[in-house]
Tab-separated table of C-alpha atoms in Angstrom:
chain	number	residue	atom	x	y	z
A	1	MET	CA	140.983	219.199	134.283
A	2	LYS	CA	138.170	216.475	134.008
A	3	THR	CA	137.591	217.426	130.370
A	4	LYS	CA	141.285	216.928	129.736
A	5	ARG	CA	141.280	213.652	131.386
A	6	ILE	CA	138.363	212.528	129.294
A	7	LEU	CA	139.654	213.745	126.318
A	8	PHE	CA	143.047	212.087	126.931
A	9	GLY	CA	141.145	208.694	127.585
A	10	VAL	CA	139.012	209.038	124.159
A	11	LEU	CA	142.183	210.074	122.245
A	12	LEU	CA	144.092	207.098	123.883
A	13	SER	CA	141.298	204.594	122.950
A	14	ILE	CA	141.306	205.848	119.276
A	15	GLY	CA	144.747	205.354	119.046
A	16	LEU	CA	144.869	201.880	120.490
A	17	PHE	CA	142.112	200.774	118.230
A	18	ALA	CA	143.726	202.091	115.082
A	19	ALA	CA	147.086	200.519	116.016
A	20	SER	CA	145.304	197.102	116.509
A	21	CYS	CA	143.578	197.432	113.315
A	22	SER	CA	146.508	198.200	111.326
A	23	SER	CA	148.321	195.230	112.450
A	24	ASP	CA	145.972	192.912	110.911
A	25	ASP	CA	147.449	192.942	107.458
A	26	ASN	CA	148.012	189.397	106.268
A	27	ASP	CA	148.723	190.461	102.731
A	28	GLY	CA	145.114	189.220	101.319
A	29	GLU	CA	145.825	185.721	102.753
A	30	THR	CA	142.791	184.338	104.753
A	31	ILE	CA	143.465	183.020	108.300
A	32	VAL	CA	140.477	180.475	108.346
A	33	PRO	CA	141.575	177.101	108.916
A	34	ILE	CA	141.220	175.119	105.680
A	35	GLN	CA	140.749	171.671	107.441
A	36	GLY	CA	137.167	170.534	107.149
A	37	LYS	CA	134.611	168.698	105.057
A	38	TYR	CA	133.079	170.514	101.797
A	39	ASN	CA	130.200	169.530	99.967
A	40	LEU	CA	130.543	170.436	96.018
A	41	SER	CA	128.249	172.897	95.513
A	42	GLN	CA	128.849	174.843	91.925
A	43	THR	CA	131.384	174.769	89.122
A	44	GLY	CA	131.928	177.253	86.405
A	45	THR	CA	134.515	179.398	84.781
A	46	ILE	CA	135.257	183.352	83.998
A	47	ILE	CA	133.671	184.474	80.664
A	48	ASP	CA	134.244	188.150	79.572
A	49	GLY	CA	135.287	189.001	82.841
A	50	LYS	CA	132.263	187.485	84.690
A	51	GLU	CA	132.324	184.574	86.911
A	52	VAL	CA	129.583	182.133	85.465
A	53	LEU	CA	128.816	179.343	88.138
A	54	ILE	CA	126.207	176.659	87.764
A	55	ASP	CA	124.942	173.753	90.149
A	56	ALA	CA	127.515	171.007	89.911
A	57	PRO	CA	126.803	168.433	87.371
A	58	GLN	CA	129.032	165.832	89.083
A	59	ASN	CA	126.442	165.659	91.876
A	60	GLU	CA	124.148	162.418	91.160
A	61	ALA	CA	120.639	163.474	91.260
A	62	GLY	CA	118.623	162.034	94.324
A	63	CYS	CA	122.308	161.418	95.977
A	64	SER	CA	124.125	163.395	98.742
A	65	ARG	CA	126.403	165.689	97.093
A	66	ASP	CA	130.157	164.848	96.234
A	67	TYR	CA	132.404	166.181	98.748
A	68	LEU	CA	136.072	167.197	99.594
A	69	ASP	CA	137.384	166.431	103.198
A	70	LEU	CA	140.841	168.156	104.291
A	71	ARG	CA	141.900	166.566	107.289
A	72	LEU	CA	144.423	167.705	110.012
A	73	SER	CA	146.679	164.889	108.863
A	74	ASN	CA	147.012	166.487	105.181
A	75	ALA	CA	144.903	163.797	104.003
A	76	ALA	CA	142.625	164.718	101.300
A	77	VAL	CA	139.537	162.604	100.977
A	78	ILE	CA	137.281	162.866	97.773
A	79	GLY	CA	133.869	161.339	98.097
A	80	ASP	CA	131.940	160.496	94.915
A	81	TYR	CA	128.526	159.306	95.119
A	82	LYS	CA	127.172	157.350	91.822
A	83	GLY	CA	124.387	155.185	90.440
A	84	SER	CA	120.832	154.847	91.323
A	85	ASP	CA	122.130	153.230	94.659
A	86	CYS	CA	124.116	156.293	95.305
A	87	ALA	CA	127.196	154.115	95.962
A	88	LEU	CA	130.051	156.243	97.579
A	89	THR	CA	133.655	155.907	96.185
A	90	GLU	CA	136.410	157.632	98.460
A	91	THR	CA	139.520	158.239	96.861
A	92	THR	CA	142.387	159.536	99.402
A	93	GLY	CA	145.345	161.521	98.630
A	94	THR	CA	147.217	164.455	100.227
A	95	TYR	CA	146.943	168.218	100.319
A	96	ALA	CA	149.353	171.299	100.716
A	97	ARG	CA	148.469	174.760	101.409
A	98	SER	CA	150.890	177.417	100.499
A	99	HIS	CA	149.515	181.070	101.259
A	100	ASN	CA	146.509	180.990	98.855
A	101	ASP	CA	147.369	178.203	96.899
A	102	LEU	CA	145.893	174.418	97.550
A	103	THR	CA	147.693	171.694	95.795
A	104	ILE	CA	146.132	168.235	95.901
A	105	SER	CA	147.757	164.969	94.957
A	106	VAL	CA	146.251	161.791	94.198
A	107	GLY	CA	148.727	159.083	93.263
A	108	ASN	CA	151.057	160.665	90.889
A	109	VAL	CA	148.549	163.161	89.606
A	110	SER	CA	148.491	166.723	91.414
A	111	SER	CA	146.577	169.817	90.556
A	112	THR	CA	147.128	173.223	92.445
A	113	SER	CA	144.309	175.991	92.576
A	114	ASP	CA	144.098	179.442	93.798
A	115	ILE	CA	142.025	179.834	96.905
A	116	MET	CA	139.643	182.269	95.600
A	117	ASN	CA	137.353	182.397	98.842
A	118	LEU	CA	137.601	180.743	102.224
A	119	THR	CA	135.203	181.221	105.008
A	120	ASN	CA	133.727	179.208	107.637
A	121	LYS	CA	130.966	178.214	104.992
A	122	GLU	CA	132.705	178.295	101.702
A	123	LEU	CA	135.707	177.236	99.802
A	124	LYS	CA	135.942	178.479	96.347
A	125	LEU	CA	138.981	177.189	94.162
A	126	LYS	CA	140.360	178.170	90.724
A	127	ASP	CA	142.532	175.459	88.957
A	128	LYS	CA	145.748	177.205	87.826
A	129	THR	CA	145.877	175.119	84.650
A	130	THR	CA	142.200	174.827	83.438
A	131	GLY	CA	140.566	177.950	84.929
A	132	ILE	CA	137.729	175.778	86.414
A	133	ILE	CA	136.162	177.424	89.325
A	134	THR	CA	134.630	174.889	92.105
A	135	VAL	CA	132.609	176.161	95.001
A	136	TYR	CA	132.290	173.826	98.058
A	137	THR	CA	129.920	174.765	100.888
A	138	ARG	CA	130.129	173.442	104.522
């Protein structure tokens, strides 16, 4: 009788575990919040089916890295360090996320990118028009 109870308990546990895992389907969309400040790390493209990334040439040598700050208010702040004095210029616009698309609008110019990867440490975007890949890290 004890063996049947133990077996029943094990089977019930396996069943509950399997059911909880199968309900985690999110259609390939990440559930990590997109809000946060990301430092520009790499840029690149896909050549012959392979991703080719280099250190972002937009980052000024000797300065902090340029950044993208996506705020809870849906404001997008782009930080750009330039010159020998590393002067910071911030440009503010808005952003909208729809599933795995991110649209950033500054003034009357908008760009939409596929969110290729979003984790607690990385945001990787691929511009839908140009195909340019941009990698940001936290």
